[in-house]
Amino acid sequence: MLSKAQNEVATGLKVQSAADNASTWSIATTMKSDNSVLSTISDALGVGTQSLSVASSAVNQAITVMNSIKQAVAQATDPNADQSKILTSLQAFGQQLKNIVSSANMNGVNLLNGSQSSFNLIASYSDGKGAAFSSIGTINLTLTALITPFTAPATTGTGVLQTAQATGVTAPTDFTALTLADLNTAAGSGTVAAGPPPVNTSKIQDTLSNADQAIKALTTYATNIGATESSVTAQSDFLKSLQSSLTAGVSSLVDADMNEVSTRLQALQTQQQLGVQALSIANQNTQMILKLFQ
């Protein structure tokens, strides 16, 4: 008993192996295993949250750039506008859109460039306890490509920022390669003797309509990403709570009550000391009796 108490104090465990308590040890071992899986899932959700955050920020930035493109396109309707400067602005905005999409990477994952069709995160785990198959739950996001295909020239793609054609609009617009040639139609050979080329109002209206459709699609995608991000955050918080419960459960099964064990150890040590003293006294009495016969 003294040896067992000393071992419990040294290790902090009342059940160290199946030999101590087979049933309790088995339950605690299973709970530890489940907790380990949940820890892995929690880590994955943390990385997934960052990927979603990067994508959300990138889409919001793309919306900002699209609004700037709309403003520049509308400005092109002014006959007195400096169209060369507008062209420079449009080219810069188009490059910004490409940069936003290409740089929206987190841990090698890009949710905007069309490299994958869905984003699936492991979110939960159910232990079958050997009687059934264990199961894993996921949180899924259907991905929308802003520029597709991501390995092809932008002008051949069908992403949100390349083709955003509304019903009745006859001129899809590639916002990543927008030029004044898309907005104006020159007479004759395509040049005029002096002044800017005449403004094609119909073309501009189509482009603005397409821009509105692109912004609508971007806004919808941002909403979907945000909803998924909220689900991941909520699940991550729940897993942390579940892990704490499992940890507490395992502790209650195998951890020693240090106050109780310490008190028991002190009592056993006292009993041992008293036993040694009793034996010493008994031995002394025997020696005294033997002296009487000398």
PDB file of N, CA, C and O in Angstrom, residues 31 34-35 38-39 41-42 45 123 232-250:
ATOM      1  N   MET A  31     -10.802   7.762 -24.956  1.00  0.00           N
ATOM      2  CA  MET A  31     -11.061   9.198 -24.883  1.00  0.00           C
ATOM      3  C   MET A  31      -9.829  10.004 -25.274  1.00  0.00           C
ATOM      4  O   MET A  31      -9.926  11.030 -25.960  1.00  0.00           O
ATOM      5  N   ASP A  34      -9.561   9.886 -29.094  1.00  0.00           N
ATOM      6  CA  ASP A  34     -10.527  10.790 -29.726  1.00  0.00           C
ATOM      7  C   ASP A  34     -10.079  12.241 -29.585  1.00  0.00           C
ATOM      8  O   ASP A  34     -10.218  13.041 -30.522  1.00  0.00           O
ATOM      9  N   ASN A  35      -9.563  12.569 -28.424  1.00  0.00           N
ATOM     10  CA  ASN A  35      -9.119  13.944 -28.186  1.00  0.00           C
ATOM     11  C   ASN A  35      -7.958  14.311 -29.108  1.00  0.00           C
ATOM     12  O   ASN A  35      -7.847  15.451 -29.577  1.00  0.00           O
ATOM     13  N   LEU A  38      -9.440  15.112 -32.476  1.00  0.00           N
ATOM     14  CA  LEU A  38     -10.093  16.422 -32.426  1.00  0.00           C
ATOM     15  C   LEU A  38      -9.066  17.550 -32.445  1.00  0.00           C
ATOM     16  O   LEU A  38      -9.307  18.613 -33.022  1.00  0.00           O
ATOM     17  N   SER A  39      -7.927  17.324 -31.813  1.00  0.00           N
ATOM     18  CA  SER A  39      -6.869  18.331 -31.826  1.00  0.00           C
ATOM     19  C   SER A  39      -6.359  18.557 -33.246  1.00  0.00           C
ATOM     20  O   SER A  39      -6.127  19.700 -33.663  1.00  0.00           O
ATOM     21  N   ILE A  41      -8.071  17.998 -36.017  1.00  0.00           N
ATOM     22  CA  ILE A  41      -9.143  18.672 -36.754  1.00  0.00           C
ATOM     23  C   ILE A  41      -9.171  20.157 -36.407  1.00  0.00           C
ATOM     24  O   ILE A  41      -9.349  21.016 -37.284  1.00  0.00           O
ATOM     25  N   SER A  42      -8.992  20.463 -35.141  1.00  0.00           N
ATOM     26  CA  SER A  42      -8.992  21.861 -34.699  1.00  0.00           C
ATOM     27  C   SER A  42      -7.875  22.646 -35.370  1.00  0.00           C
ATOM     28  O   SER A  42      -8.064  23.793 -35.798  1.00  0.00           O
ATOM     29  N   LEU A  45      -8.858  23.279 -38.972  1.00  0.00           N
ATOM     30  CA  LEU A  45      -9.857  24.345 -39.068  1.00  0.00           C
ATOM     31  C   LEU A  45      -9.201  25.713 -38.919  1.00  0.00           C
ATOM     32  O   LEU A  45      -9.621  26.681 -39.562  1.00  0.00           O
ATOM     33  N   ALA A 123     -14.360  18.795 -40.217  1.00  0.00           N
ATOM     34  CA  ALA A 123     -14.917  19.612 -39.140  1.00  0.00           C
ATOM     35  C   ALA A 123     -15.322  18.822 -37.906  1.00  0.00           C
ATOM     36  O   ALA A 123     -15.471  19.397 -36.821  1.00  0.00           O
ATOM     37  N   VAL A 232     -17.026  27.697 -39.755  1.00  0.00           N
ATOM     38  CA  VAL A 232     -15.745  27.135 -39.320  1.00  0.00           C
ATOM     39  C   VAL A 232     -15.370  27.656 -37.932  1.00  0.00           C
ATOM     40  O   VAL A 232     -14.929  26.905 -37.066  1.00  0.00           O
ATOM     41  N   THR A 233     -15.580  28.947 -37.705  1.00  0.00           N
ATOM     42  CA  THR A 233     -15.261  29.542 -36.406  1.00  0.00           C
ATOM     43  C   THR A 233     -16.114  28.932 -35.300  1.00  0.00           C
ATOM     44  O   THR A 233     -15.611  28.599 -34.217  1.00  0.00           O
ATOM     45  N   ALA A 234     -17.419  28.776 -35.583  1.00  0.00           N
ATOM     46  CA  ALA A 234     -18.323  28.191 -34.593  1.00  0.00           C
ATOM     47  C   ALA A 234     -17.933  26.747 -34.283  1.00  0.00           C
ATOM     48  O   ALA A 234     -17.922  26.322 -33.118  1.00  0.00           O
ATOM     49  N   GLN A 235     -17.601  25.983 -35.329  1.00  0.00           N
ATOM     50  CA  GLN A 235     -17.208  24.587 -35.126  1.00  0.00           C
ATOM     51  C   GLN A 235     -15.893  24.495 -34.369  1.00  0.00           C
ATOM     52  O   GLN A 235     -15.706  23.627 -33.517  1.00  0.00           O
ATOM     53  N   SER A 236     -14.973  25.401 -34.669  1.00  0.00           N
ATOM     54  CA  SER A 236     -13.695  25.422 -33.974  1.00  0.00           C
ATOM     55  C   SER A 236     -13.886  25.697 -32.487  1.00  0.00           C
ATOM     56  O   SER A 236     -13.261  25.045 -31.632  1.00  0.00           O
ATOM     57  N   ASP A 237     -14.768  26.630 -32.164  1.00  0.00           N
ATOM     58  CA  ASP A 237     -15.060  26.930 -30.756  1.00  0.00           C
ATOM     59  C   ASP A 237     -15.680  25.718 -30.065  1.00  0.00           C
ATOM     60  O   ASP A 237     -15.360  25.414 -28.908  1.00  0.00           O
ATOM     61  N   PHE A 238     -16.592  25.016 -30.770  1.00  0.00           N
ATOM     62  CA  PHE A 238     -17.233  23.838 -30.183  1.00  0.00           C
ATOM     63  C   PHE A 238     -16.208  22.740 -29.924  1.00  0.00           C
ATOM     64  O   PHE A 238     -16.244  22.073 -28.881  1.00  0.00           O
ATOM     65  N   LEU A 239     -15.283  22.540 -30.879  1.00  0.00           N
ATOM     66  CA  LEU A 239     -14.270  21.502 -30.703  1.00  0.00           C
ATOM     67  C   LEU A 239     -13.375  21.794 -29.502  1.00  0.00           C
ATOM     68  O   LEU A 239     -12.980  20.878 -28.775  1.00  0.00           O
ATOM     69  N   LYS A 240     -13.049  23.053 -29.300  1.00  0.00           N
ATOM     70  CA  LYS A 240     -12.238  23.415 -28.140  1.00  0.00           C
ATOM     71  C   LYS A 240     -12.972  23.067 -26.842  1.00  0.00           C
ATOM     72  O   LYS A 240     -12.372  22.561 -25.883  1.00  0.00           O
ATOM     73  N   SER A 241     -14.280  23.344 -26.819  1.00  0.00           N
ATOM     74  CA  SER A 241     -15.079  23.006 -25.642  1.00  0.00           C
ATOM     75  C   SER A 241     -15.136  21.499 -25.446  1.00  0.00           C
ATOM     76  O   SER A 241     -15.022  20.993 -24.320  1.00  0.00           O
ATOM     77  N   LEU A 242     -15.307  20.764 -26.560  1.00  0.00           N
ATOM     78  CA  LEU A 242     -15.367  19.305 -26.491  1.00  0.00           C
ATOM     79  C   LEU A 242     -14.039  18.726 -26.023  1.00  0.00           C
ATOM     80  O   LEU A 242     -13.997  17.790 -25.205  1.00  0.00           O
ATOM     81  N   GLN A 243     -12.943  19.280 -26.504  1.00  0.00           N
ATOM     82  CA  GLN A 243     -11.621  18.822 -26.077  1.00  0.00           C
ATOM     83  C   GLN A 243     -11.418  19.039 -24.582  1.00  0.00           C
ATOM     84  O   GLN A 243     -10.867  18.184 -23.886  1.00  0.00           O
ATOM     85  N   SER A 244     -11.880  20.186 -24.093  1.00  0.00           N
ATOM     86  CA  SER A 244     -11.761  20.464 -22.655  1.00  0.00           C
ATOM     87  C   SER A 244     -12.553  19.454 -21.839  1.00  0.00           C
ATOM     88  O   SER A 244     -12.093  18.975 -20.794  1.00  0.00           O
ATOM     89  N   SER A 245     -13.739  19.093 -22.337  1.00  0.00           N
ATOM     90  CA  SER A 245     -14.578  18.115 -21.635  1.00  0.00           C
ATOM     91  C   SER A 245     -13.917  16.744 -21.622  1.00  0.00           C
ATOM     92  O   SER A 245     -13.928  16.042 -20.603  1.00  0.00           O
ATOM     93  N   LEU A 246     -13.346  16.346 -22.768  1.00  0.00           N
ATOM     94  CA  LEU A 246     -12.666  15.049 -22.836  1.00  0.00           C
ATOM     95  C   LEU A 246     -11.453  15.019 -21.906  1.00  0.00           C
ATOM     96  O   LEU A 246     -11.200  14.022 -21.230  1.00  0.00           O
ATOM     97  N   THR A 247     -10.714  16.115 -21.897  1.00  0.00           N
ATOM     98  CA  THR A 247      -9.537  16.189 -21.025  1.00  0.00           C
ATOM     99  C   THR A 247      -9.941  16.062 -19.559  1.00  0.00           C
ATOM    100  O   THR A 247      -9.298  15.341 -18.779  1.00  0.00           O
ATOM    101  N   ALA A 248     -11.019  16.752 -19.202  1.00  0.00           N
ATOM    102  CA  ALA A 248     -11.514  16.670 -17.825  1.00  0.00           C
ATOM    103  C   ALA A 248     -12.011  15.270 -17.512  1.00  0.00           C
ATOM    104  O   ALA A 248     -11.811  14.753 -16.398  1.00  0.00           O
ATOM    105  N   GLY A 249     -12.661  14.627 -18.502  1.00  0.00           N
ATOM    106  CA  GLY A 249     -13.158  13.269 -18.292  1.00  0.00           C
ATOM    107  C   GLY A 249     -12.036  12.273 -18.066  1.00  0.00           C
ATOM    108  O   GLY A 249     -12.113  11.431 -17.163  1.00  0.00           O
ATOM    109  N   VAL A 250     -11.003  12.369 -18.873  1.00  0.00           N
ATOM    110  CA  VAL A 250      -9.851  11.480 -18.711  1.00  0.00           C
ATOM    111  C   VAL A 250      -9.198  11.719 -17.359  1.00  0.00           C
ATOM    112  O   VAL A 250      -8.816  10.764 -16.649  1.00  0.00           O
TER     113      VAL A 250
END
